[in-house]
Structure formats: C-alpha cells, structure tokens
Amino acid sequence: MAGTPRRRPARSGGQGATRRPRTTRPAGRAVTRNRPRSGASTSSTQRRSSVMTPRRWVVIGALTALLAVMLVPTGKSWYDQRQRLAELQKQVSAQEANVEDLRRQRELWETDEYVEAQARKRLKFVKPGERSYTVIDPEGEAPDVDPETGAVTAPSTQPWYEQISSSVSAADDPNSPQ
C-alpha cells in the first residue's frame, strides 16, 4: 500500500474523474502574443484604432455635453458670487469713507469755535450787543402782499377740494393752457 498512489474520490456532478479543465478561449484559436508580425500590419492596426468613428464622436459629444451641464451652473454661481463680492467691496469702501467723514465731523463738533460758528450760521444766533441782518435775494420772486393788510396772499383762494377738481378738469382738457 505504501507504493501505490492514492486516488482522489470522484466528484459529484455525474461527470466523473475524466473531466477536462474548462478554457475561456474559443476553440480553434491559438494563443498569440502582442508581438507585431510585420511592419505593414502594425501600421494598419494603428490607423484603424486612431480613426474616429461616428460612435466615438457620439460618446465624446455626450461626455462633453454632460460636462457642460455639470459645470455651467457652477460657473454661473461663481460669476454671480464674484459680482456680489465686488458690489460688497464697493459698499464697504463707501461706508469706510463715510465713517472717516463722520469722525472728522465729530472732532470738529468737539471744538467750541466750530459750535459757535454753526450756531451763528444755522440758528442765526448773535452775541449780546450784535445786530443780525437777513439779506433777501432781490432777484427772487416776491410773494404777493395785500397792500391794505400787509398779509401775503395765496395764489388761489379756492378751498383745496375745489383746487383739485379744477386741476383734474384742466388736465383732461387738451385746449387748456399749461
């Protein structure tokens, strides 16, 4: 028993021990290496693989369209954000300039001379013993003054609702002077 080879038990499946290994290659084709056989056949296979067939153009076009569909919204968002950022930077620079102007005005208002000058100019304040004169523009239109009473007369003596009514009727009349 020591000199006889052991036999393996038969496999279940009904084919027995004489089973051949299966191959993935179709029968009748020999195994070939990727070595070129001759120079002429190599250039024809390279030419054949480098030719753009309609199928390849369709695939490239579809991939390009897909890439465009994916990137266009992203690019638009980026562009919109850049525009918004530029607007905000302009707004910040304008606000910084405004802050500087307000600081300068605050410093001016802290001095007594500036406060006095503004009181004289805006409020027409005068010191005791001084006289204030107001010059009226001689070229400006003077209001109508009633010579008997000295009161300023209004351009119209109609009540406001009659003024609106006459204004509406004048606007509707194309022959009325404007």
PDB file of C-alpha atoms in Angstrom:
ATOM      1  CA  MET A   1       0.000   0.000   0.000  1.00  0.00           C
ATOM      2  CA  ALA A   2       2.833   2.258   0.514  1.00  0.00           C
ATOM      3  CA  GLY A   3       3.923   2.105  -3.131  1.00  0.00           C
ATOM      4  CA  THR A   4       0.522   2.577  -4.778  1.00  0.00           C
ATOM      5  CA  PRO A   5      -0.668   6.084  -5.492  1.00  0.00           C
ATOM      6  CA  ARG A   6      -3.795   7.263  -3.806  1.00  0.00           C
ATOM      7  CA  ARG A   7      -6.745   8.038  -5.922  1.00  0.00           C
ATOM      8  CA  ARG A   8      -8.895  11.021  -5.302  1.00  0.00           C
ATOM      9  CA  PRO A   9     -12.538  10.429  -4.720  1.00  0.00           C
ATOM     10  CA  ALA A  10     -14.779  11.038  -7.689  1.00  0.00           C
ATOM     11  CA  ARG A  11     -16.549  14.395  -7.846  1.00  0.00           C
ATOM     12  CA  SER A  12     -20.259  14.629  -7.599  1.00  0.00           C
ATOM     13  CA  GLY A  13     -21.877  16.068 -10.683  1.00  0.00           C
ATOM     14  CA  GLY A  14     -22.070  12.981 -12.765  1.00  0.00           C
ATOM     15  CA  GLN A  15     -19.038  13.643 -14.952  1.00  0.00           C
ATOM     16  CA  GLY A  16     -16.602  11.504 -13.094  1.00  0.00           C
ATOM     17  CA  ALA A  17     -12.839  11.734 -12.855  1.00  0.00           C
ATOM     18  CA  THR A  18     -12.203  12.240 -16.553  1.00  0.00           C
ATOM     19  CA  ARG A  19     -13.258  15.822 -16.571  1.00  0.00           C
ATOM     20  CA  ARG A  20     -11.160  18.294 -18.564  1.00  0.00           C
ATOM     21  CA  PRO A  21     -10.393  21.819 -17.344  1.00  0.00           C
ATOM     22  CA  ARG A  22     -12.545  24.440 -18.957  1.00  0.00           C
ATOM     23  CA  THR A  23     -10.951  27.182 -21.059  1.00  0.00           C
ATOM     24  CA  THR A  24     -12.162  30.687 -21.672  1.00  0.00           C
ATOM     25  CA  ARG A  25     -10.769  30.849 -25.186  1.00  0.00           C
ATOM     26  CA  PRO A  26     -12.847  29.688 -28.075  1.00  0.00           C
ATOM     27  CA  ALA A  27     -11.694  26.501 -29.656  1.00  0.00           C
ATOM     28  CA  GLY A  28      -9.562  26.731 -32.746  1.00  0.00           C
ATOM     29  CA  ARG A  29      -7.674  29.903 -31.910  1.00  0.00           C
ATOM     30  CA  ALA A  30      -4.090  29.706 -30.964  1.00  0.00           C
ATOM     31  CA  VAL A  31      -2.593  31.818 -28.253  1.00  0.00           C
ATOM     32  CA  THR A  32      -0.890  34.822 -29.836  1.00  0.00           C
ATOM     33  CA  ARG A  33       1.397  37.268 -28.254  1.00  0.00           C
ATOM     34  CA  ASN A  34       1.105  41.003 -28.735  1.00  0.00           C
ATOM     35  CA  ARG A  35       4.218  40.989 -30.872  1.00  0.00           C
ATOM     36  CA  PRO A  36       3.897  42.607 -34.272  1.00  0.00           C
ATOM     37  CA  ARG A  37       4.352  40.140 -37.076  1.00  0.00           C
ATOM     38  CA  SER A  38       5.431  42.601 -39.701  1.00  0.00           C
ATOM     39  CA  GLY A  39       5.731  46.359 -40.141  1.00  0.00           C
ATOM     40  CA  ALA A  40       2.833  46.665 -42.625  1.00  0.00           C
ATOM     41  CA  SER A  41       0.222  45.034 -40.437  1.00  0.00           C
ATOM     42  CA  THR A  42       1.205  47.127 -37.417  1.00  0.00           C
ATOM     43  CA  SER A  43       0.594  50.445 -39.168  1.00  0.00           C
ATOM     44  CA  SER A  44      -2.801  49.289 -40.470  1.00  0.00           C
ATOM     45  CA  THR A  45      -3.953  48.362 -36.954  1.00  0.00           C
ATOM     46  CA  GLN A  46      -2.707  51.694 -35.625  1.00  0.00           C
ATOM     47  CA  ARG A  47      -4.516  53.529 -38.399  1.00  0.00           C
ATOM     48  CA  ARG A  48      -7.661  51.598 -37.698  1.00  0.00           C
ATOM     49  CA  SER A  49      -7.582  52.381 -33.962  1.00  0.00           C
ATOM     50  CA  SER A  50      -6.829  56.096 -34.464  1.00  0.00           C
ATOM     51  CA  VAL A  51      -9.715  56.691 -36.872  1.00  0.00           C
ATOM     52  CA  MET A  52     -12.595  58.493 -35.175  1.00  0.00           C
ATOM     53  CA  THR A  53     -15.705  56.512 -35.862  1.00  0.00           C
ATOM     54  CA  PRO A  54     -19.158  58.062 -35.519  1.00  0.00           C
ATOM     55  CA  ARG A  55     -19.673  56.054 -32.344  1.00  0.00           C
ATOM     56  CA  ARG A  56     -16.596  57.658 -30.790  1.00  0.00           C
ATOM     57  CA  TRP A  57     -17.768  61.127 -31.836  1.00  0.00           C
ATOM     58  CA  VAL A  58     -21.147  60.491 -30.207  1.00  0.00           C
ATOM     59  CA  VAL A  59     -19.504  59.318 -26.990  1.00  0.00           C
ATOM     60  CA  ILE A  60     -17.167  62.325 -26.910  1.00  0.00           C
ATOM     61  CA  GLY A  61     -20.085  64.659 -27.648  1.00  0.00           C
ATOM     62  CA  ALA A  62     -22.198  63.103 -24.905  1.00  0.00           C
ATOM     63  CA  LEU A  63     -19.364  63.379 -22.396  1.00  0.00           C
ATOM     64  CA  THR A  64     -18.774  66.995 -23.398  1.00  0.00           C
ATOM     65  CA  ALA A  65     -22.479  67.791 -23.025  1.00  0.00           C
ATOM     66  CA  LEU A  66     -22.560  66.104 -19.624  1.00  0.00           C
ATOM     67  CA  LEU A  67     -19.507  68.042 -18.527  1.00  0.00           C
ATOM     68  CA  ALA A  68     -21.090  71.299 -19.732  1.00  0.00           C
ATOM     69  CA  VAL A  69     -24.358  70.546 -17.934  1.00  0.00           C
ATOM     70  CA  MET A  70     -22.447  69.913 -14.734  1.00  0.00           C
ATOM     71  CA  LEU A  71     -20.072  72.888 -14.973  1.00  0.00           C
ATOM     72  CA  VAL A  72     -22.303  75.686 -16.316  1.00  0.00           C
ATOM     73  CA  PRO A  73     -24.353  76.129 -13.105  1.00  0.00           C
ATOM     74  CA  THR A  74     -21.176  76.038 -11.056  1.00  0.00           C
ATOM     75  CA  GLY A  75     -19.564  78.635 -13.292  1.00  0.00           C
ATOM     76  CA  LYS A  76     -22.634  80.851 -13.133  1.00  0.00           C
ATOM     77  CA  SER A  77     -22.687  80.625  -9.352  1.00  0.00           C
ATOM     78  CA  TRP A  78     -19.006  81.537  -9.242  1.00  0.00           C
ATOM     79  CA  TYR A  79     -19.584  84.513 -11.566  1.00  0.00           C
ATOM     80  CA  ASP A  80     -22.597  85.725  -9.540  1.00  0.00           C
ATOM     81  CA  GLN A  81     -20.619  85.437  -6.310  1.00  0.00           C
ATOM     82  CA  ARG A  82     -17.745  87.436  -7.813  1.00  0.00           C
ATOM     83  CA  GLN A  83     -20.176  90.171  -8.871  1.00  0.00           C
ATOM     84  CA  ARG A  84     -21.775  90.235  -5.427  1.00  0.00           C
ATOM     85  CA  LEU A  85     -18.334  90.347  -3.810  1.00  0.00           C
ATOM     86  CA  ALA A  86     -17.342  93.319  -5.976  1.00  0.00           C
ATOM     87  CA  GLU A  87     -20.565  95.135  -5.028  1.00  0.00           C
ATOM     88  CA  LEU A  88     -19.977  94.466  -1.349  1.00  0.00           C
ATOM     89  CA  GLN A  89     -16.385  95.681  -1.574  1.00  0.00           C
ATOM     90  CA  LYS A  90     -17.605  98.937  -3.153  1.00  0.00           C
ATOM     91  CA  GLN A  91     -20.204  99.280  -0.416  1.00  0.00           C
ATOM     92  CA  VAL A  92     -17.596  98.670   2.288  1.00  0.00           C
ATOM     93  CA  SER A  93     -15.237 101.264   0.818  1.00  0.00           C
ATOM     94  CA  ALA A  94     -18.084 103.814   0.640  1.00  0.00           C
ATOM     95  CA  GLN A  95     -19.032 103.093   4.241  1.00  0.00           C
ATOM     96  CA  GLU A  96     -15.412 103.406   5.361  1.00  0.00           C
ATOM     97  CA  ALA A  97     -15.224 106.815   3.673  1.00  0.00           C
ATOM     98  CA  ASN A  98     -18.469 107.792   5.395  1.00  0.00           C
ATOM     99  CA  VAL A  99     -17.082 106.681   8.767  1.00  0.00           C
ATOM    100  CA  GLU A 100     -13.968 108.800   8.231  1.00  0.00           C
ATOM    101  CA  ASP A 101     -16.135 111.810   7.360  1.00  0.00           C
ATOM    102  CA  LEU A 102     -18.257 111.291  10.475  1.00  0.00           C
ATOM    103  CA  ARG A 103     -15.141 111.036  12.657  1.00  0.00           C
ATOM    104  CA  ARG A 104     -13.841 114.292  11.211  1.00  0.00           C
ATOM    105  CA  GLN A 105     -17.186 115.974  11.887  1.00  0.00           C
ATOM    106  CA  ARG A 106     -17.225 114.641  15.444  1.00  0.00           C
ATOM    107  CA  GLU A 107     -13.767 116.102  16.021  1.00  0.00           C
ATOM    108  CA  LEU A 108     -14.982 119.456  14.659  1.00  0.00           C
ATOM    109  CA  TRP A 109     -18.051 119.480  16.894  1.00  0.00           C
ATOM    110  CA  GLU A 110     -15.840 118.947  19.939  1.00  0.00           C
ATOM    111  CA  THR A 111     -14.284 122.420  19.463  1.00  0.00           C
ATOM    112  CA  ASP A 112     -16.057 125.500  20.825  1.00  0.00           C
ATOM    113  CA  GLU A 113     -15.234 127.653  17.794  1.00  0.00           C
ATOM    114  CA  TYR A 114     -16.994 125.276  15.385  1.00  0.00           C
ATOM    115  CA  VAL A 115     -20.079 125.031  17.625  1.00  0.00           C
ATOM    116  CA  GLU A 116     -20.284 128.831  17.802  1.00  0.00           C
ATOM    117  CA  ALA A 117     -19.883 129.203  14.030  1.00  0.00           C
ATOM    118  CA  GLN A 118     -22.617 126.636  13.367  1.00  0.00           C
ATOM    119  CA  ALA A 119     -24.970 128.340  15.851  1.00  0.00           C
ATOM    120  CA  ARG A 120     -24.470 131.676  14.085  1.00  0.00           C
ATOM    121  CA  LYS A 121     -24.875 130.181  10.623  1.00  0.00           C
ATOM    122  CA  ARG A 122     -27.720 127.724  11.128  1.00  0.00           C
ATOM    123  CA  LEU A 123     -29.677 129.201  14.014  1.00  0.00           C
ATOM    124  CA  LYS A 124     -28.801 132.872  13.422  1.00  0.00           C
ATOM    125  CA  PHE A 125     -27.622 133.328  16.989  1.00  0.00           C
ATOM    126  CA  VAL A 126     -25.885 136.593  17.868  1.00  0.00           C
ATOM    127  CA  LYS A 127     -23.907 137.699  20.863  1.00  0.00           C
ATOM    128  CA  PRO A 128     -25.333 140.381  23.147  1.00  0.00           C
ATOM    129  CA  GLY A 129     -24.921 143.789  21.554  1.00  0.00           C
ATOM    130  CA  GLU A 130     -24.660 142.469  17.964  1.00  0.00           C
ATOM    131  CA  ARG A 131     -27.293 143.015  15.286  1.00  0.00           C
ATOM    132  CA  SER A 132     -28.414 140.325  12.869  1.00  0.00           C
ATOM    133  CA  TYR A 133     -29.339 141.191   9.303  1.00  0.00           C
ATOM    134  CA  THR A 134     -31.014 138.889   6.837  1.00  0.00           C
ATOM    135  CA  VAL A 135     -30.485 139.753   3.182  1.00  0.00           C
ATOM    136  CA  ILE A 136     -33.267 138.721   0.843  1.00  0.00           C
ATOM    137  CA  ASP A 137     -32.371 137.931  -2.733  1.00  0.00           C
ATOM    138  CA  PRO A 138     -33.521 140.902  -4.831  1.00  0.00           C
ATOM    139  CA  GLU A 139     -33.816 138.786  -7.977  1.00  0.00           C
ATOM    140  CA  GLY A 140     -36.063 136.222  -6.366  1.00  0.00           C
ATOM    141  CA  GLU A 141     -39.819 136.276  -6.813  1.00  0.00           C
ATOM    142  CA  ALA A 142     -41.525 138.303  -4.134  1.00  0.00           C
ATOM    143  CA  PRO A 143     -44.765 136.930  -2.752  1.00  0.00           C
ATOM    144  CA  ASP A 144     -47.958 138.863  -3.422  1.00  0.00           C
ATOM    145  CA  VAL A 145     -48.670 141.144  -0.494  1.00  0.00           C
ATOM    146  CA  ASP A 146     -52.071 142.738   0.098  1.00  0.00           C
ATOM    147  CA  PRO A 147     -51.368 146.487   0.357  1.00  0.00           C
ATOM    148  CA  GLU A 148     -54.236 147.118   2.778  1.00  0.00           C
ATOM    149  CA  THR A 149     -53.497 144.373   5.317  1.00  0.00           C
ATOM    150  CA  GLY A 150     -49.856 143.582   4.576  1.00  0.00           C
ATOM    151  CA  ALA A 151     -50.667 139.860   4.532  1.00  0.00           C
ATOM    152  CA  VAL A 152     -49.252 137.503   1.947  1.00  0.00           C
ATOM    153  CA  THR A 153     -51.944 136.443  -0.456  1.00  0.00           C
ATOM    154  CA  ALA A 154     -52.178 132.918  -1.682  1.00  0.00           C
ATOM    155  CA  PRO A 155     -52.188 132.291  -5.402  1.00  0.00           C
ATOM    156  CA  SER A 156     -55.684 130.857  -5.133  1.00  0.00           C
ATOM    157  CA  THR A 157     -58.494 131.496  -2.717  1.00  0.00           C
ATOM    158  CA  GLN A 158     -60.338 128.285  -3.538  1.00  0.00           C
ATOM    159  CA  PRO A 159     -60.622 125.523  -0.963  1.00  0.00           C
ATOM    160  CA  TRP A 160     -58.307 122.584  -1.517  1.00  0.00           C
ATOM    161  CA  TYR A 161     -61.035 120.281  -2.874  1.00  0.00           C
ATOM    162  CA  GLU A 162     -62.037 122.849  -5.500  1.00  0.00           C
ATOM    163  CA  GLN A 163     -58.372 123.293  -6.451  1.00  0.00           C
ATOM    164  CA  ILE A 164     -58.085 119.520  -7.022  1.00  0.00           C
ATOM    165  CA  SER A 165     -61.301 119.481  -9.052  1.00  0.00           C
ATOM    166  CA  SER A 166     -60.171 122.371 -11.263  1.00  0.00           C
ATOM    167  CA  SER A 167     -56.732 120.752 -11.649  1.00  0.00           C
ATOM    168  CA  VAL A 168     -58.296 117.456 -12.802  1.00  0.00           C
ATOM    169  CA  SER A 169     -60.623 119.180 -15.254  1.00  0.00           C
ATOM    170  CA  ALA A 170     -57.720 121.248 -16.646  1.00  0.00           C
ATOM    171  CA  ALA A 171     -55.652 118.086 -17.068  1.00  0.00           C
ATOM    172  CA  ASP A 172     -58.475 116.448 -19.033  1.00  0.00           C
ATOM    173  CA  ASP A 173     -58.934 119.469 -21.339  1.00  0.00           C
ATOM    174  CA  PRO A 174     -56.339 119.394 -24.149  1.00  0.00           C
ATOM    175  CA  ASN A 175     -57.048 123.038 -25.078  1.00  0.00           C
ATOM    176  CA  SER A 176     -56.323 124.449 -21.633  1.00  0.00           C
ATOM    177  CA  PRO A 177     -53.031 126.396 -21.218  1.00  0.00           C
ATOM    178  CA  GLN A 178     -50.497 124.704 -19.076  1.00  0.00           C
TER     179      GLN A 178
END
